[in-house]
Amino acid sequence: MGYVAEGVAYVSGIFLIGAGLYLIIRGRFPAWWERRLLWPLVQVTPRVAHLQGLAALGLGASILAIAFSPVVPQDAGAILVLVALAAYVVCVALFLFSTWLSRRPPPSSA
């Protein structure tokens, strides 16, 4: 991987980790975000924001793990890549689950 690609991977991974921590701590998306940036989400509850934050945190960590894998010994790099791919799959599942939660109708108070 070239130096520019590694730099982009490090910056994007750190950005995603920061955004994920923000969502986990605050429990809501920033107020300055326009509605079109939240397009898959219908009702953003604190639970949905926390799950989205966990997904962003895991995705950022997996990007950093893959970018860091050429620097470590070959066996450790292979383990890093496998863990990063597993984290990526978990993050996609978290994203899809939180999107499904945001589209679910609210429980009726009958």
PDB file of N, CA, C and O in Angstrom, residues 46-97:
ATOM      1  N   PRO A  46     -32.027   7.637  20.737  1.00  0.00           N
ATOM      2  CA  PRO A  46     -30.693   7.462  21.321  1.00  0.00           C
ATOM      3  C   PRO A  46     -30.130   6.053  21.096  1.00  0.00           C
ATOM      4  O   PRO A  46     -28.932   5.896  20.860  1.00  0.00           O
ATOM      5  N   ARG A  47     -30.990   5.051  21.133  1.00  0.00           N
ATOM      6  CA  ARG A  47     -30.517   3.682  20.900  1.00  0.00           C
ATOM      7  C   ARG A  47     -29.984   3.517  19.480  1.00  0.00           C
ATOM      8  O   ARG A  47     -28.937   2.893  19.268  1.00  0.00           O
ATOM      9  N   VAL A  48     -30.674   4.094  18.511  1.00  0.00           N
ATOM     10  CA  VAL A  48     -30.223   4.030  17.119  1.00  0.00           C
ATOM     11  C   VAL A  48     -28.899   4.771  16.975  1.00  0.00           C
ATOM     12  O   VAL A  48     -27.967   4.295  16.305  1.00  0.00           O
ATOM     13  N   ALA A  49     -28.779   5.934  17.603  1.00  0.00           N
ATOM     14  CA  ALA A  49     -27.531   6.698  17.524  1.00  0.00           C
ATOM     15  C   ALA A  49     -26.375   5.937  18.168  1.00  0.00           C
ATOM     16  O   ALA A  49     -25.256   5.934  17.643  1.00  0.00           O
ATOM     17  N   HIS A  50     -26.632   5.270  19.301  1.00  0.00           N
ATOM     18  CA  HIS A  50     -25.584   4.472  19.945  1.00  0.00           C
ATOM     19  C   HIS A  50     -25.133   3.331  19.043  1.00  0.00           C
ATOM     20  O   HIS A  50     -23.931   3.069  18.921  1.00  0.00           O
ATOM     21  N   LEU A  51     -26.081   2.633  18.417  1.00  0.00           N
ATOM     22  CA  LEU A  51     -25.726   1.533  17.522  1.00  0.00           C
ATOM     23  C   LEU A  51     -24.961   2.038  16.301  1.00  0.00           C
ATOM     24  O   LEU A  51     -23.999   1.404  15.856  1.00  0.00           O
ATOM     25  N   GLN A  52     -25.371   3.180  15.754  1.00  0.00           N
ATOM     26  CA  GLN A  52     -24.640   3.776  14.636  1.00  0.00           C
ATOM     27  C   GLN A  52     -23.223   4.164  15.078  1.00  0.00           C
ATOM     28  O   GLN A  52     -22.267   4.000  14.314  1.00  0.00           O
ATOM     29  N   GLY A  53     -23.097   4.662  16.303  1.00  0.00           N
ATOM     30  CA  GLY A  53     -21.777   5.007  16.831  1.00  0.00           C
ATOM     31  C   GLY A  53     -20.892   3.783  16.999  1.00  0.00           C
ATOM     32  O   GLY A  53     -19.701   3.819  16.682  1.00  0.00           O
ATOM     33  N   LEU A  54     -21.464   2.697  17.493  1.00  0.00           N
ATOM     34  CA  LEU A  54     -20.687   1.453  17.611  1.00  0.00           C
ATOM     35  C   LEU A  54     -20.236   0.950  16.248  1.00  0.00           C
ATOM     36  O   LEU A  54     -19.107   0.480  16.092  1.00  0.00           O
ATOM     37  N   ALA A  55     -21.112   1.068  15.254  1.00  0.00           N
ATOM     38  CA  ALA A  55     -20.748   0.648  13.900  1.00  0.00           C
ATOM     39  C   ALA A  55     -19.623   1.513  13.347  1.00  0.00           C
ATOM     40  O   ALA A  55     -18.666   1.002  12.749  1.00  0.00           O
ATOM     41  N   ALA A  56     -19.689   2.819  13.562  1.00  0.00           N
ATOM     42  CA  ALA A  56     -18.633   3.716  13.080  1.00  0.00           C
ATOM     43  C   ALA A  56     -17.321   3.449  13.811  1.00  0.00           C
ATOM     44  O   ALA A  56     -16.244   3.443  13.194  1.00  0.00           O
ATOM     45  N   LEU A  57     -17.398   3.217  15.108  1.00  0.00           N
ATOM     46  CA  LEU A  57     -16.203   2.916  15.897  1.00  0.00           C
ATOM     47  C   LEU A  57     -15.529   1.638  15.403  1.00  0.00           C
ATOM     48  O   LEU A  57     -14.314   1.593  15.198  1.00  0.00           O
ATOM     49  N   GLY A  58     -16.315   0.595  15.201  1.00  0.00           N
ATOM     50  CA  GLY A  58     -15.756  -0.669  14.720  1.00  0.00           C
ATOM     51  C   GLY A  58     -15.201  -0.562  13.312  1.00  0.00           C
ATOM     52  O   GLY A  58     -14.154  -1.137  12.999  1.00  0.00           O
ATOM     53  N   LEU A  59     -15.883   0.179  12.457  1.00  0.00           N
ATOM     54  CA  LEU A  59     -15.401   0.352  11.085  1.00  0.00           C
ATOM     55  C   LEU A  59     -14.082   1.120  11.074  1.00  0.00           C
ATOM     56  O   LEU A  59     -13.146   0.765  10.354  1.00  0.00           O
ATOM     57  N   GLY A  60     -13.996   2.174  11.886  1.00  0.00           N
ATOM     58  CA  GLY A  60     -12.739   2.922  11.975  1.00  0.00           C
ATOM     59  C   GLY A  60     -11.600   2.063  12.500  1.00  0.00           C
ATOM     60  O   GLY A  60     -10.475   2.119  11.993  1.00  0.00           O
ATOM     61  N   ALA A  61     -11.883   1.254  13.503  1.00  0.00           N
ATOM     62  CA  ALA A  61     -10.857   0.359  14.052  1.00  0.00           C
ATOM     63  C   ALA A  61     -10.425  -0.680  13.022  1.00  0.00           C
ATOM     64  O   ALA A  61      -9.235  -1.012  12.924  1.00  0.00           O
ATOM     65  N   SER A  62     -11.377  -1.187  12.233  1.00  0.00           N
ATOM     66  CA  SER A  62     -11.010  -2.184  11.226  1.00  0.00           C
ATOM     67  C   SER A  62     -10.177  -1.557  10.110  1.00  0.00           C
ATOM     68  O   SER A  62      -9.258  -2.186   9.590  1.00  0.00           O
ATOM     69  N   ILE A  63     -10.481  -0.312   9.751  1.00  0.00           N
ATOM     70  CA  ILE A  63      -9.665   0.374   8.740  1.00  0.00           C
ATOM     71  C   ILE A  63      -8.242   0.569   9.262  1.00  0.00           C
ATOM     72  O   ILE A  63      -7.261   0.325   8.546  1.00  0.00           O
ATOM     73  N   LEU A  64      -8.118   0.997  10.513  1.00  0.00           N
ATOM     74  CA  LEU A  64      -6.784   1.181  11.086  1.00  0.00           C
ATOM     75  C   LEU A  64      -6.030  -0.139  11.188  1.00  0.00           C
ATOM     76  O   LEU A  64      -4.820  -0.189  10.961  1.00  0.00           O
ATOM     77  N   ALA A  65      -6.723  -1.218  11.521  1.00  0.00           N
ATOM     78  CA  ALA A  65      -6.067  -2.524  11.631  1.00  0.00           C
ATOM     79  C   ALA A  65      -5.540  -2.976  10.274  1.00  0.00           C
ATOM     80  O   ALA A  65      -4.419  -3.492  10.173  1.00  0.00           O
ATOM     81  N   ILE A  66      -6.318  -2.788   9.226  1.00  0.00           N
ATOM     82  CA  ILE A  66      -5.855  -3.185   7.892  1.00  0.00           C
ATOM     83  C   ILE A  66      -4.704  -2.293   7.439  1.00  0.00           C
ATOM     84  O   ILE A  66      -3.736  -2.762   6.836  1.00  0.00           O
ATOM     85  N   ALA A  67      -4.784  -0.994   7.723  1.00  0.00           N
ATOM     86  CA  ALA A  67      -3.701  -0.087   7.332  1.00  0.00           C
ATOM     87  C   ALA A  67      -2.417  -0.362   8.113  1.00  0.00           C
ATOM     88  O   ALA A  67      -1.315  -0.149   7.604  1.00  0.00           O
ATOM     89  N   PHE A  68      -2.561  -0.834   9.336  1.00  0.00           N
ATOM     90  CA  PHE A  68      -1.402  -1.100  10.185  1.00  0.00           C
ATOM     91  C   PHE A  68      -0.792  -2.477   9.917  1.00  0.00           C
ATOM     92  O   PHE A  68       0.351  -2.731  10.301  1.00  0.00           O
ATOM     93  N   SER A  69      -1.504  -3.362   9.242  1.00  0.00           N
ATOM     94  CA  SER A  69      -1.041  -4.739   9.059  1.00  0.00           C
ATOM     95  C   SER A  69       0.270  -4.874   8.287  1.00  0.00           C
ATOM     96  O   SER A  69       1.033  -5.802   8.574  1.00  0.00           O
ATOM     97  N   PRO A  70       0.619  -4.017   7.309  1.00  0.00           N
ATOM     98  CA  PRO A  70       1.923  -4.192   6.643  1.00  0.00           C
ATOM     99  C   PRO A  70       3.113  -3.860   7.538  1.00  0.00           C
ATOM    100  O   PRO A  70       4.239  -4.253   7.240  1.00  0.00           O
ATOM    101  N   VAL A  71       2.903  -3.160   8.639  1.00  0.00           N
ATOM    102  CA  VAL A  71       3.996  -2.715   9.498  1.00  0.00           C
ATOM    103  C   VAL A  71       4.421  -3.810  10.477  1.00  0.00           C
ATOM    104  O   VAL A  71       5.568  -3.858  10.895  1.00  0.00           O
ATOM    105  N   VAL A  72       3.505  -4.695  10.838  1.00  0.00           N
ATOM    106  CA  VAL A  72       3.780  -5.729  11.835  1.00  0.00           C
ATOM    107  C   VAL A  72       4.272  -7.000  11.142  1.00  0.00           C
ATOM    108  O   VAL A  72       4.176  -7.131   9.923  1.00  0.00           O
ATOM    109  N   PRO A  73       4.800  -7.954  11.904  1.00  0.00           N
ATOM    110  CA  PRO A  73       5.220  -9.223  11.294  1.00  0.00           C
ATOM    111  C   PRO A  73       4.061  -9.922  10.561  1.00  0.00           C
ATOM    112  O   PRO A  73       2.887  -9.667  10.833  1.00  0.00           O
ATOM    113  N   GLN A  74       4.402 -10.807   9.649  1.00  0.00           N
ATOM    114  CA  GLN A  74       3.428 -11.410   8.753  1.00  0.00           C
ATOM    115  C   GLN A  74       2.307 -12.148   9.495  1.00  0.00           C
ATOM    116  O   GLN A  74       1.136 -11.998   9.146  1.00  0.00           O
ATOM    117  N   ASP A  75       2.624 -12.928  10.508  1.00  0.00           N
ATOM    118  CA  ASP A  75       1.589 -13.669  11.243  1.00  0.00           C
ATOM    119  C   ASP A  75       0.639 -12.720  11.976  1.00  0.00           C
ATOM    120  O   ASP A  75      -0.577 -12.894  11.951  1.00  0.00           O
ATOM    121  N   ALA A  76       1.212 -11.716  12.625  1.00  0.00           N
ATOM    122  CA  ALA A  76       0.371 -10.743  13.324  1.00  0.00           C
ATOM    123  C   ALA A  76      -0.462  -9.942  12.326  1.00  0.00           C
ATOM    124  O   ALA A  76      -1.626  -9.611  12.601  1.00  0.00           O
ATOM    125  N   GLY A  77       0.100  -9.629  11.163  1.00  0.00           N
ATOM    126  CA  GLY A  77      -0.644  -8.911  10.128  1.00  0.00           C
ATOM    127  C   GLY A  77      -1.824  -9.714   9.612  1.00  0.00           C
ATOM    128  O   GLY A  77      -2.900  -9.168   9.378  1.00  0.00           O
ATOM    129  N   ALA A  78      -1.620 -11.020   9.458  1.00  0.00           N
ATOM    130  CA  ALA A  78      -2.718 -11.877   8.996  1.00  0.00           C
ATOM    131  C   ALA A  78      -3.839 -11.917  10.034  1.00  0.00           C
ATOM    132  O   ALA A  78      -5.025 -11.853   9.679  1.00  0.00           O
ATOM    133  N   ILE A  79      -3.462 -11.994  11.293  1.00  0.00           N
ATOM    134  CA  ILE A  79      -4.478 -11.995  12.358  1.00  0.00           C
ATOM    135  C   ILE A  79      -5.207 -10.658  12.385  1.00  0.00           C
ATOM    136  O   ILE A  79      -6.439 -10.612  12.538  1.00  0.00           O
ATOM    137  N   LEU A  80      -4.468  -9.559  12.222  1.00  0.00           N
ATOM    138  CA  LEU A  80      -5.096  -8.234  12.193  1.00  0.00           C
ATOM    139  C   LEU A  80      -6.121  -8.124  11.068  1.00  0.00           C
ATOM    140  O   LEU A  80      -7.211  -7.587  11.257  1.00  0.00           O
ATOM    141  N   VAL A  81      -5.761  -8.621   9.898  1.00  0.00           N
ATOM    142  CA  VAL A  81      -6.679  -8.544   8.762  1.00  0.00           C
ATOM    143  C   VAL A  81      -7.916  -9.399   9.009  1.00  0.00           C
ATOM    144  O   VAL A  81      -9.046  -8.969   8.713  1.00  0.00           O
ATOM    145  N   LEU A  82      -7.762 -10.587   9.559  1.00  0.00           N
ATOM    146  CA  LEU A  82      -8.914 -11.438   9.851  1.00  0.00           C
ATOM    147  C   LEU A  82      -9.831 -10.799  10.888  1.00  0.00           C
ATOM    148  O   LEU A  82     -11.060 -10.809  10.740  1.00  0.00           O
ATOM    149  N   VAL A  83      -9.248 -10.228  11.921  1.00  0.00           N
ATOM    150  CA  VAL A  83     -10.049  -9.549  12.944  1.00  0.00           C
ATOM    151  C   VAL A  83     -10.749  -8.332  12.342  1.00  0.00           C
ATOM    152  O   VAL A  83     -11.916  -8.059  12.631  1.00  0.00           O
ATOM    153  N   ALA A  84     -10.046  -7.599  11.481  1.00  0.00           N
ATOM    154  CA  ALA A  84     -10.633  -6.422  10.849  1.00  0.00           C
ATOM    155  C   ALA A  84     -11.802  -6.804   9.946  1.00  0.00           C
ATOM    156  O   ALA A  84     -12.834  -6.125   9.926  1.00  0.00           O
ATOM    157  N   LEU A  85     -11.667  -7.882   9.199  1.00  0.00           N
ATOM    158  CA  LEU A  85     -12.771  -8.324   8.338  1.00  0.00           C
ATOM    159  C   LEU A  85     -13.965  -8.798   9.159  1.00  0.00           C
ATOM    160  O   LEU A  85     -15.117  -8.520   8.816  1.00  0.00           O
ATOM    161  N   ALA A  86     -13.705  -9.487  10.261  1.00  0.00           N
ATOM    162  CA  ALA A  86     -14.803  -9.909  11.138  1.00  0.00           C
ATOM    163  C   ALA A  86     -15.489  -8.689  11.762  1.00  0.00           C
ATOM    164  O   ALA A  86     -16.726  -8.635  11.846  1.00  0.00           O
ATOM    165  N   ALA A  87     -14.698  -7.694  12.164  1.00  0.00           N
ATOM    166  CA  ALA A  87     -15.279  -6.472  12.725  1.00  0.00           C
ATOM    167  C   ALA A  87     -16.105  -5.746  11.676  1.00  0.00           C
ATOM    168  O   ALA A  87     -17.157  -5.187  11.986  1.00  0.00           O
ATOM    169  N   TYR A  88     -15.646  -5.756  10.437  1.00  0.00           N
ATOM    170  CA  TYR A  88     -16.391  -5.112   9.366  1.00  0.00           C
ATOM    171  C   TYR A  88     -17.762  -5.765   9.189  1.00  0.00           C
ATOM    172  O   TYR A  88     -18.775  -5.073   9.056  1.00  0.00           O
ATOM    173  N   VAL A  89     -17.805  -7.089   9.220  1.00  0.00           N
ATOM    174  CA  VAL A  89     -19.075  -7.804   9.069  1.00  0.00           C
ATOM    175  C   VAL A  89     -20.011  -7.473  10.241  1.00  0.00           C
ATOM    176  O   VAL A  89     -21.206  -7.228  10.044  1.00  0.00           O
ATOM    177  N   VAL A  90     -19.469  -7.425  11.454  1.00  0.00           N
ATOM    178  CA  VAL A  90     -20.277  -7.074  12.626  1.00  0.00           C
ATOM    179  C   VAL A  90     -20.794  -5.642  12.501  1.00  0.00           C
ATOM    180  O   VAL A  90     -21.953  -5.348  12.831  1.00  0.00           O
ATOM    181  N   CYS A  91     -19.965  -4.736  12.006  1.00  0.00           N
ATOM    182  CA  CYS A  91     -20.374  -3.335  11.855  1.00  0.00           C
ATOM    183  C   CYS A  91     -21.481  -3.185  10.818  1.00  0.00           C
ATOM    184  O   CYS A  91     -22.412  -2.388  11.010  1.00  0.00           O
ATOM    185  N   VAL A  92     -21.396  -3.928   9.734  1.00  0.00           N
ATOM    186  CA  VAL A  92     -22.472  -3.884   8.736  1.00  0.00           C
ATOM    187  C   VAL A  92     -23.770  -4.398   9.355  1.00  0.00           C
ATOM    188  O   VAL A  92     -24.844  -3.819   9.143  1.00  0.00           O
ATOM    189  N   ALA A  93     -23.679  -5.469  10.143  1.00  0.00           N
ATOM    190  CA  ALA A  93     -24.873  -6.001  10.803  1.00  0.00           C
ATOM    191  C   ALA A  93     -25.448  -4.979  11.793  1.00  0.00           C
ATOM    192  O   ALA A  93     -26.670  -4.793  11.860  1.00  0.00           O
ATOM    193  N   LEU A  94     -24.589  -4.293  12.550  1.00  0.00           N
ATOM    194  CA  LEU A  94     -25.062  -3.249  13.474  1.00  0.00           C
ATOM    195  C   LEU A  94     -25.738  -2.110  12.726  1.00  0.00           C
ATOM    196  O   LEU A  94     -26.773  -1.601  13.147  1.00  0.00           O
ATOM    197  N   PHE A  95     -25.148  -1.697  11.608  1.00  0.00           N
ATOM    198  CA  PHE A  95     -25.730  -0.621  10.815  1.00  0.00           C
ATOM    199  C   PHE A  95     -27.106  -1.025  10.283  1.00  0.00           C
ATOM    200  O   PHE A  95     -28.068  -0.256  10.375  1.00  0.00           O
ATOM    201  N   LEU A  96     -27.198  -2.233   9.742  1.00  0.00           N
ATOM    202  CA  LEU A  96     -28.483  -2.693   9.213  1.00  0.00           C
ATOM    203  C   LEU A  96     -29.523  -2.838  10.319  1.00  0.00           C
ATOM    204  O   LEU A  96     -30.693  -2.473  10.133  1.00  0.00           O
ATOM    205  N   PHE A  97     -29.121  -3.347  11.472  1.00  0.00           N
ATOM    206  CA  PHE A  97     -30.052  -3.503  12.591  1.00  0.00           C
ATOM    207  C   PHE A  97     -30.542  -2.143  13.088  1.00  0.00           C
ATOM    208  O   PHE A  97     -31.739  -1.964  13.347  1.00  0.00           O
TER     209      PHE A  97
END
